[in-house]
PDB file of C-alpha atoms in Angstrom:
ATOM      1  CA  MET A  24     -25.149   1.805 -58.172  1.00  0.00           C
ATOM      2  CA  LEU A  25     -21.757   2.467 -56.664  1.00  0.00           C
ATOM      3  CA  LEU A  26     -19.903   1.570 -59.845  1.00  0.00           C
ATOM      4  CA  PHE A  27     -21.403   4.313 -61.935  1.00  0.00           C
ATOM      5  CA  VAL A  28     -19.941   6.935 -59.681  1.00  0.00           C
ATOM      6  CA  GLY A  29     -16.704   5.437 -60.922  1.00  0.00           C
ATOM      7  CA  LEU A  30     -17.820   5.544 -64.530  1.00  0.00           C
ATOM      8  CA  ALA A  31     -18.019   9.297 -64.337  1.00  0.00           C
ATOM      9  CA  VAL A  32     -14.265   9.477 -63.761  1.00  0.00           C
ATOM     10  CA  ALA A  33     -13.085   6.260 -65.368  1.00  0.00           C
ATOM     11  CA  ALA A  34     -11.317   6.073 -68.673  1.00  0.00           C
ATOM     12  CA  SER A  35      -9.685   2.869 -69.809  1.00  0.00           C
ATOM     13  CA  GLY A  36      -8.608   2.403 -66.204  1.00  0.00           C
ATOM     14  CA  CYS A  37      -8.701   5.248 -63.715  1.00  0.00           C
ATOM     15  CA  GLN A  38      -6.352   4.850 -60.773  1.00  0.00           C
ATOM     16  CA  ILE A  39      -7.895   5.738 -57.434  1.00  0.00           C
ATOM     17  CA  HIS A  40      -5.448   4.117 -55.018  1.00  0.00           C
ATOM     18  CA  SER A  41      -2.845   1.643 -56.161  1.00  0.00           C
ATOM     19  CA  LEU A  42       0.102  -0.271 -54.730  1.00  0.00           C
ATOM     20  CA  THR A  43       3.792  -0.110 -55.411  1.00  0.00           C
ATOM     21  CA  ARG A  44       5.514  -3.072 -57.023  1.00  0.00           C
ATOM     22  CA  GLN A  45       7.128  -3.907 -53.684  1.00  0.00           C
ATOM     23  CA  GLN A  46       3.794  -3.773 -51.833  1.00  0.00           C
ATOM     24  CA  ILE A  47       2.186  -6.062 -54.401  1.00  0.00           C
ATOM     25  CA  SER A  48       4.961  -8.595 -53.916  1.00  0.00           C
ATOM     26  CA  THR A  49       4.252  -8.722 -50.170  1.00  0.00           C
ATOM     27  CA  LEU A  50       0.620  -9.717 -50.760  1.00  0.00           C
ATOM     28  CA  VAL A  51       1.650 -13.284 -51.711  1.00  0.00           C
ATOM     29  CA  SER A  52      -1.977 -14.416 -52.036  1.00  0.00           C
ATOM     30  CA  VAL A  53      -5.380 -12.773 -52.382  1.00  0.00           C
ATOM     31  CA  ASP A  54      -8.859 -14.267 -52.048  1.00  0.00           C
ATOM     32  CA  VAL A  55     -11.229 -12.805 -54.632  1.00  0.00           C
ATOM     33  CA  VAL A  56     -14.963 -12.323 -54.104  1.00  0.00           C
ATOM     34  CA  VAL A  57     -16.856 -11.625 -57.342  1.00  0.00           C
ATOM     35  CA  CYS A  58     -19.876  -9.362 -56.809  1.00  0.00           C
ATOM     36  CA  VAL A  59     -22.644  -8.827 -59.365  1.00  0.00           C
ATOM     37  CA  ASP A  60     -25.789  -7.549 -57.678  1.00  0.00           C
ATOM     38  CA  GLN A  61     -27.277  -6.040 -60.824  1.00  0.00           C
ATOM     39  CA  SER A  62     -30.017  -8.165 -62.391  1.00  0.00           C
ATOM     40  CA  ASP A  63     -31.379  -5.783 -65.017  1.00  0.00           C
ATOM     41  CA  LEU A  64     -30.016  -3.284 -67.508  1.00  0.00           C
ATOM     42  CA  PHE A  65     -29.743   0.290 -66.296  1.00  0.00           C
ATOM     43  CA  VAL A  66     -30.868   2.867 -68.861  1.00  0.00           C
ATOM     44  CA  THR A  67     -30.066   6.563 -68.531  1.00  0.00           C
ATOM     45  CA  ARG A  68     -32.736   9.126 -69.276  1.00  0.00           C
ATOM     46  CA  ILE A  69     -31.905  11.782 -71.842  1.00  0.00           C
ATOM     47  CA  SER A  70     -31.976  15.146 -70.116  1.00  0.00           C
ATOM     48  CA  THR A  71     -33.782  18.187 -71.453  1.00  0.00           C
ATOM     49  CA  PRO A  72     -31.310  20.163 -73.575  1.00  0.00           C
ATOM     50  CA  GLU A  73     -30.260  23.603 -72.456  1.00  0.00           C
ATOM     51  CA  PRO A  74     -32.118  26.424 -74.224  1.00  0.00           C
ATOM     52  CA  VAL A  75     -30.142  28.272 -76.856  1.00  0.00           C
ATOM     53  CA  ASP A  76     -29.982  32.024 -77.321  1.00  0.00           C
ATOM     54  CA  SER A  77     -32.813  32.897 -79.729  1.00  0.00           C
ATOM     55  CA  THR A  78     -32.336  36.658 -79.636  1.00  0.00           C
ATOM     56  CA  ILE A  79     -32.930  38.291 -83.022  1.00  0.00           C
ATOM     57  CA  LYS A  80     -31.307  41.654 -83.716  1.00  0.00           C
ATOM     58  CA  THR A  81     -32.503  44.239 -86.203  1.00  0.00           C
ATOM     59  CA  SER A  82     -30.115  45.987 -88.568  1.00  0.00           C
ATOM     60  CA  SER A  83     -29.853  48.805 -86.035  1.00  0.00           C
ATOM     61  CA  GLY A  84     -28.785  46.377 -83.328  1.00  0.00           C
ATOM     62  CA  LYS A  85     -32.039  46.421 -81.368  1.00  0.00           C
ATOM     63  CA  THR A  86     -33.706  43.210 -80.192  1.00  0.00           C
ATOM     64  CA  ASP A  87     -36.767  42.133 -82.191  1.00  0.00           C
ATOM     65  CA  THR A  88     -38.783  40.676 -79.297  1.00  0.00           C
ATOM     66  CA  THR A  89     -41.544  39.223 -81.481  1.00  0.00           C
ATOM     67  CA  ALA A  90     -39.176  37.431 -83.833  1.00  0.00           C
ATOM     68  CA  SER A  91     -37.043  36.278 -80.898  1.00  0.00           C
ATOM     69  CA  ALA A  92     -40.079  34.812 -79.147  1.00  0.00           C
ATOM     70  CA  ILE A  93     -41.177  32.952 -82.285  1.00  0.00           C
ATOM     71  CA  VAL A  94     -37.705  31.533 -82.890  1.00  0.00           C
ATOM     72  CA  GLY A  95     -37.437  30.562 -79.221  1.00  0.00           C
ATOM     73  CA  VAL A  96     -40.721  28.634 -79.308  1.00  0.00           C
ATOM     74  CA  ILE A  97     -39.787  26.858 -82.552  1.00  0.00           C
ATOM     75  CA  GLY A  98     -36.376  25.946 -81.117  1.00  0.00           C
ATOM     76  CA  ALA A  99     -37.929  24.539 -77.959  1.00  0.00           C
ATOM     77  CA  VAL A 100     -40.364  22.410 -79.983  1.00  0.00           C
ATOM     78  CA  VAL A 101     -37.592  21.081 -82.226  1.00  0.00           C
ATOM     79  CA  ARG A 102     -35.385  20.256 -79.241  1.00  0.00           C
ATOM     80  CA  GLY A 103     -38.307  18.533 -77.516  1.00  0.00           C
ATOM     81  CA  ILE A 104     -39.061  16.404 -80.603  1.00  0.00           C
ATOM     82  CA  ASP A 105     -35.383  15.487 -80.977  1.00  0.00           C
ATOM     83  CA  ARG A 106     -35.136  14.527 -77.300  1.00  0.00           C
ATOM     84  CA  ALA A 107     -38.266  12.363 -77.504  1.00  0.00           C
ATOM     85  CA  GLN A 108     -37.009  10.623 -80.641  1.00  0.00           C
ATOM     86  CA  ARG A 109     -33.607   9.908 -79.074  1.00  0.00           C
ATOM     87  CA  GLN A 110     -35.279   8.580 -75.943  1.00  0.00           C
ATOM     88  CA  ARG A 111     -37.466   6.239 -78.033  1.00  0.00           C
ATOM     89  CA  GLU A 112     -34.362   4.938 -79.826  1.00  0.00           C
ATOM     90  CA  LEU A 113     -32.606   4.388 -76.511  1.00  0.00           C
ATOM     91  CA  ASP A 114     -35.596   2.567 -75.028  1.00  0.00           C
ATOM     92  CA  GLU A 115     -35.909   0.356 -78.103  1.00  0.00           C
ATOM     93  CA  ARG A 116     -32.228  -0.626 -77.905  1.00  0.00           C
ATOM     94  CA  ALA A 117     -32.737  -1.390 -74.217  1.00  0.00           C
ATOM     95  CA  ARG A 118     -35.670  -3.647 -75.113  1.00  0.00           C
ATOM     96  CA  LEU A 119     -33.514  -5.559 -77.594  1.00  0.00           C
ATOM     97  CA  ILE A 120     -30.742  -5.986 -75.042  1.00  0.00           C
ATOM     98  CA  ARG A 121     -33.092  -7.229 -72.324  1.00  0.00           C
ATOM     99  CA  GLN A 122     -34.639  -9.637 -74.809  1.00  0.00           C
ATOM    100  CA  ALA A 123     -31.216 -11.003 -75.774  1.00  0.00           C
ATOM    101  CA  LEU A 124     -30.167 -11.389 -72.130  1.00  0.00           C
ATOM    102  CA  ALA A 125     -33.246 -13.376 -71.121  1.00  0.00           C
ATOM    103  CA  GLY A 126     -31.983 -16.652 -69.664  1.00  0.00           C
ATOM    104  CA  TYR A 127     -28.352 -15.531 -69.945  1.00  0.00           C
ATOM    105  CA  ASP A 128     -26.324 -16.095 -66.778  1.00  0.00           C
ATOM    106  CA  PHE A 129     -24.074 -13.068 -66.912  1.00  0.00           C
ATOM    107  CA  ARG A 130     -22.920 -13.608 -63.333  1.00  0.00           C
ATOM    108  CA  ALA A 131     -21.444 -16.955 -64.366  1.00  0.00           C
ATOM    109  CA  VAL A 132     -19.655 -15.232 -67.253  1.00  0.00           C
ATOM    110  CA  VAL A 133     -18.171 -12.585 -64.938  1.00  0.00           C
ATOM    111  CA  LEU A 134     -16.989 -15.355 -62.604  1.00  0.00           C
ATOM    112  CA  GLU A 135     -15.458 -17.273 -65.508  1.00  0.00           C
ATOM    113  CA  ALA A 136     -13.716 -14.135 -66.747  1.00  0.00           C
ATOM    114  CA  ALA A 137     -12.310 -13.365 -63.300  1.00  0.00           C
ATOM    115  CA  ARG A 138     -11.006 -16.890 -62.822  1.00  0.00           C
ATOM    116  CA  THR A 139      -9.489 -17.015 -66.324  1.00  0.00           C
ATOM    117  CA  GLU A 140      -7.827 -13.601 -66.358  1.00  0.00           C
ATOM    118  CA  LEU A 141      -6.713 -13.425 -62.718  1.00  0.00           C
ATOM    119  CA  ALA A 142      -4.988 -16.795 -63.157  1.00  0.00           C
ATOM    120  CA  LYS A 143      -2.593 -14.836 -65.394  1.00  0.00           C
ATOM    121  CA  VAL A 144      -1.414 -12.663 -62.495  1.00  0.00           C
ATOM    122  CA  THR A 145       2.188 -13.687 -61.865  1.00  0.00           C
ATOM    123  CA  SER A 146       3.014 -11.432 -58.936  1.00  0.00           C
ATOM    124  CA  VAL A 147       0.285 -12.678 -56.574  1.00  0.00           C
ATOM    125  CA  GLN A 148      -1.681 -15.896 -56.221  1.00  0.00           C
ATOM    126  CA  MET A 149      -5.302 -14.965 -56.912  1.00  0.00           C
ATOM    127  CA  SER A 150      -7.872 -17.429 -55.557  1.00  0.00           C
ATOM    128  CA  VAL A 151     -11.328 -16.679 -56.925  1.00  0.00           C
ATOM    129  CA  ARG A 152     -14.227 -17.997 -54.865  1.00  0.00           C
ATOM    130  CA  GLN A 153     -16.561 -20.428 -56.604  1.00  0.00           C
ATOM    131  CA  GLU A 154     -19.794 -18.513 -56.054  1.00  0.00           C
ATOM    132  CA  VAL A 155     -20.871 -15.044 -57.136  1.00  0.00           C
ATOM    133  CA  GLN A 156     -21.976 -12.684 -54.375  1.00  0.00           C
ATOM    134  CA  THR A 157     -25.318 -11.139 -55.394  1.00  0.00           C
ATOM    135  CA  ASN A 158     -25.497  -8.632 -52.550  1.00  0.00           C
ATOM    136  CA  CYS A 159     -22.521  -6.329 -52.725  1.00  0.00           C
ATOM    137  CA  GLN A 160     -23.608  -3.700 -50.224  1.00  0.00           C
ATOM    138  CA  GLU A 161     -21.183  -2.533 -47.556  1.00  0.00           C
ATOM    139  CA  PRO A 162     -22.785  -4.393 -44.594  1.00  0.00           C
ATOM    140  CA  ILE A 163     -22.510  -7.686 -46.500  1.00  0.00           C
ATOM    141  CA  GLN A 164     -18.910  -6.961 -47.450  1.00  0.00           C
ATOM    142  CA  ARG A 165     -18.150  -6.330 -43.797  1.00  0.00           C
ATOM    143  CA  VAL A 166     -19.603  -9.715 -42.807  1.00  0.00           C
ATOM    144  CA  ILE A 167     -17.587 -11.449 -45.523  1.00  0.00           C
ATOM    145  CA  LEU A 168     -14.403  -9.671 -44.436  1.00  0.00           C
ATOM    146  CA  ASP A 169     -14.977 -10.493 -40.759  1.00  0.00           C
ATOM    147  CA  ARG A 170     -15.601 -14.174 -41.474  1.00  0.00           C
ATOM    148  CA  SER A 171     -12.792 -14.598 -43.975  1.00  0.00           C
ATOM    149  CA  THR A 172      -9.618 -16.375 -42.883  1.00  0.00           C
ATOM    150  CA  ALA A 173      -7.742 -14.787 -45.792  1.00  0.00           C
ATOM    151  CA  VAL A 174      -5.137 -12.161 -45.003  1.00  0.00           C
ATOM    152  CA  ASN A 175      -5.967 -10.215 -48.182  1.00  0.00           C
ATOM    153  CA  LEU A 176      -9.470 -10.012 -49.652  1.00  0.00           C
ATOM    154  CA  LEU A 177     -10.382  -8.482 -53.004  1.00  0.00           C
ATOM    155  CA  PHE A 178     -13.969  -7.514 -53.808  1.00  0.00           C
ATOM    156  CA  TYR A 179     -14.473  -7.386 -57.572  1.00  0.00           C
ATOM    157  CA  SER A 180     -17.780  -5.786 -58.621  1.00  0.00           C
ATOM    158  CA  MET A 181     -19.273  -5.184 -62.038  1.00  0.00           C
ATOM    159  CA  SER A 182     -22.211  -3.215 -63.457  1.00  0.00           C
ATOM    160  CA  TYR A 183     -23.481  -2.030 -66.823  1.00  0.00           C
ATOM    161  CA  VAL A 184     -25.638   0.737 -68.276  1.00  0.00           C
ATOM    162  CA  LEU A 185     -27.060   1.779 -71.646  1.00  0.00           C
ATOM    163  CA  THR A 186     -26.597   5.472 -72.262  1.00  0.00           C
ATOM    164  CA  GLU A 187     -26.585   8.071 -75.005  1.00  0.00           C
ATOM    165  CA  SER A 188     -23.870  10.640 -75.545  1.00  0.00           C
ATOM    166  CA  GLY A 189     -23.981  11.498 -79.216  1.00  0.00           C
ATOM    167  CA  GLU A 190     -24.419   7.787 -79.921  1.00  0.00           C
ATOM    168  CA  ILE A 191     -25.963   4.941 -77.970  1.00  0.00           C
ATOM    169  CA  VAL A 192     -23.352   2.968 -76.045  1.00  0.00           C
ATOM    170  CA  LEU A 193     -23.194   0.125 -73.559  1.00  0.00           C
ATOM    171  CA  ARG A 194     -20.912   1.066 -70.692  1.00  0.00           C
ATOM    172  CA  PHE A 195     -19.484  -1.508 -68.327  1.00  0.00           C
ATOM    173  CA  GLY A 196     -17.719  -0.655 -65.103  1.00  0.00           C
ATOM    174  CA  SER A 197     -15.809  -2.754 -62.621  1.00  0.00           C
ATOM    175  CA  ARG A 198     -14.424  -1.914 -59.210  1.00  0.00           C
ATOM    176  CA  ALA A 199     -11.624  -3.772 -57.473  1.00  0.00           C
ATOM    177  CA  ILE A 200     -10.965  -3.065 -53.826  1.00  0.00           C
ATOM    178  CA  VAL A 201      -8.508  -4.936 -51.593  1.00  0.00           C
ATOM    179  CA  TYR A 202      -8.546  -5.032 -47.795  1.00  0.00           C
ATOM    180  CA  SER A 203      -5.647  -6.510 -45.869  1.00  0.00           C
ATOM    181  CA  LYS A 204      -5.389  -7.842 -42.323  1.00  0.00           C
ATOM    182  CA  SER A 205      -1.617  -7.738 -42.539  1.00  0.00           C
ATOM    183  CA  ASN A 206      -0.007  -5.186 -40.225  1.00  0.00           C
ATOM    184  CA  ALA A 207       2.811  -4.853 -42.736  1.00  0.00           C
ATOM    185  CA  LEU A 208       0.384  -3.422 -45.297  1.00  0.00           C
ATOM    186  CA  HIS A 209      -1.585  -1.118 -43.017  1.00  0.00           C
ATOM    187  CA  GLU A 210       0.647   1.751 -44.070  1.00  0.00           C
ATOM    188  CA  ALA A 211      -0.670   1.295 -47.601  1.00  0.00           C
ATOM    189  CA  ARG A 212      -4.193   2.300 -46.548  1.00  0.00           C
ATOM    190  CA  ALA A 213      -5.303   5.552 -48.128  1.00  0.00           C
ATOM    191  CA  ARG A 214      -7.278   7.038 -45.203  1.00  0.00           C
ATOM    192  CA  PRO A 215      -7.531   4.650 -42.238  1.00  0.00           C
ATOM    193  CA  ASP A 216     -10.964   4.486 -40.611  1.00  0.00           C
ATOM    194  CA  PRO A 217     -10.936   2.345 -37.456  1.00  0.00           C
ATOM    195  CA  GLY A 218     -14.723   2.534 -37.141  1.00  0.00           C
ATOM    196  CA  ASN A 219     -15.513   0.766 -40.397  1.00  0.00           C
ATOM    197  CA  PRO A 220     -13.297  -2.065 -41.691  1.00  0.00           C
ATOM    198  CA  VAL A 221     -14.744  -1.821 -45.225  1.00  0.00           C
ATOM    199  CA  ALA A 222     -14.511   1.946 -45.551  1.00  0.00           C
ATOM    200  CA  THR A 223     -12.763   2.785 -48.812  1.00  0.00           C
ATOM    201  CA  GLY A 224     -10.093   4.589 -46.815  1.00  0.00           C
ATOM    202  CA  ASN A 225      -9.067   1.248 -45.303  1.00  0.00           C
ATOM    203  CA  ALA A 226      -8.461  -0.285 -48.714  1.00  0.00           C
ATOM    204  CA  ILE A 227      -4.869  -0.873 -49.731  1.00  0.00           C
ATOM    205  CA  TYR A 228      -5.923  -1.032 -53.380  1.00  0.00           C
ATOM    206  CA  PHE A 229      -8.910   0.691 -54.994  1.00  0.00           C
ATOM    207  CA  GLN A 230      -9.392   0.849 -58.743  1.00  0.00           C
ATOM    208  CA  TYR A 231     -12.151   1.443 -61.290  1.00  0.00           C
ATOM    209  CA  PHE A 232     -12.017   0.061 -64.822  1.00  0.00           C
ATOM    210  CA  HIS A 233     -14.213   0.997 -67.748  1.00  0.00           C
ATOM    211  CA  TYR A 234     -15.214  -0.593 -71.032  1.00  0.00           C
ATOM    212  CA  GLU A 235     -17.731   0.682 -73.554  1.00  0.00           C
ATOM    213  CA  VAL A 236     -18.998  -0.257 -76.986  1.00  0.00           C
ATOM    214  CA  PRO A 237     -21.478   1.416 -79.360  1.00  0.00           C
ATOM    215  CA  TYR A 238     -24.715  -0.519 -79.705  1.00  0.00           C
ATOM    216  CA  ASP A 239     -26.633  -0.128 -82.968  1.00  0.00           C
ATOM    217  CA  GLY A 240     -29.264  -2.788 -82.266  1.00  0.00           C
ATOM    218  CA  ARG A 241     -27.682  -5.357 -84.579  1.00  0.00           C
ATOM    219  CA  ARG A 242     -24.626  -6.649 -82.714  1.00  0.00           C
ATOM    220  CA  ASP A 243     -24.667  -9.878 -80.716  1.00  0.00           C
ATOM    221  CA  VAL A 244     -25.578  -8.691 -77.212  1.00  0.00           C
ATOM    222  CA  ARG A 245     -24.342 -11.765 -75.385  1.00  0.00           C
ATOM    223  CA  GLU A 246     -21.007 -11.571 -77.159  1.00  0.00           C
ATOM    224  CA  ILE A 247     -20.700  -7.887 -76.162  1.00  0.00           C
ATOM    225  CA  PHE A 248     -21.326  -8.762 -72.522  1.00  0.00           C
ATOM    226  CA  ARG A 249     -18.891 -11.655 -72.593  1.00  0.00           C
ATOM    227  CA  THR A 250     -16.186  -9.555 -74.240  1.00  0.00           C
ATOM    228  CA  ALA A 251     -16.714  -6.793 -71.689  1.00  0.00           C
ATOM    229  CA  ALA A 252     -16.449  -9.204 -68.743  1.00  0.00           C
ATOM    230  CA  PHE A 253     -13.154 -10.611 -69.995  1.00  0.00           C
ATOM    231  CA  ALA A 254     -11.772  -7.202 -71.003  1.00  0.00           C
ATOM    232  CA  LEU A 255     -12.374  -5.724 -67.556  1.00  0.00           C
ATOM    233  CA  ALA A 256     -10.945  -8.726 -65.723  1.00  0.00           C
ATOM    234  CA  ALA A 257      -7.910  -8.563 -68.013  1.00  0.00           C
ATOM    235  CA  LYS A 258      -7.386  -4.897 -67.092  1.00  0.00           C
ATOM    236  CA  LEU A 259      -7.347  -5.809 -63.414  1.00  0.00           C
ATOM    237  CA  ALA A 260      -4.862  -8.617 -64.024  1.00  0.00           C
ATOM    238  CA  ALA A 261      -2.662  -6.291 -66.076  1.00  0.00           C
ATOM    239  CA  ASP A 262      -2.657  -3.727 -63.288  1.00  0.00           C
ATOM    240  CA  PHE A 263      -1.292  -6.305 -60.835  1.00  0.00           C
ATOM    241  CA  ASN A 264       1.254  -7.486 -63.391  1.00  0.00           C
ATOM    242  CA  LYS A 265       2.536  -4.022 -64.273  1.00  0.00           C
ATOM    243  CA  PRO A 266       6.312  -3.541 -63.884  1.00  0.00           C
TER     244      PRO A 266
END
C-alpha cells in the first residue's frame, strides 16, 4: 500500500510538500475525494532477529570454539522461540480486530471524519464528495482528475496496519495530495511532470499524517478506528489552518 511508505517517515505529521499561507489563500475552494481501498487489516510479519555474538573467550583470551558453538545454538533456539511467540500474539490480536470490525463500515467513518473536520478549515472552502472512492490507484485518480470540473482537487487516502515494535500497535496513515488546474498555482508544483497529471511532482500539496495506538486485545476496536479517523482528518484541517 502506498500509505505505508509514508508511515516509514511519518511522525505526528511529516511534511513532504506544503503550501505557503499566501498560496493556501489563493485556493479559495477545494473538492475532496476520500479514498479507502483497504478492506482488510494488514499485519506485519516479525522478522528473524539478527544473530548475536556468541564468542566465548578463555582466561588467556583465546576463543573456546566448542563453548561458543553451544552458546550460539542455544541463543538461536531462544530467539526462534521468542519470535514464534511474538508472532502468535500478533496474529491473535489481528484475529480479535478482524472479528470486531466484521460488519463495521469504516469507509463511512472516514468519510464522516473528513466532512466533520475539514468543515473547520477557515482558509479554504473544502467540499467533500458524498461517496468514498474504493479504488485509489493512480490510473483511477487520473480519470477522476480529468473528469473533475473543480480547479483544485484533493485526494485523501487512509490505511491501517497492525505491527510489533517492542509492543503491538495499530498504526494508521493518511495521505493528502492536492492537484490544481490553476495556472497561478503551477509554480507551487514540486517537480512538474507534463507526461502524468497525477504524478506526485505535479502536486501543489503533498502530506502524510500518522496516528498509532497500542493494542492489548482489550480496548474497543471500533472506537480506536473511529478516533484514528477523526484524529487524522483533524491533522489535515489543522495544517490548512496553520498561521
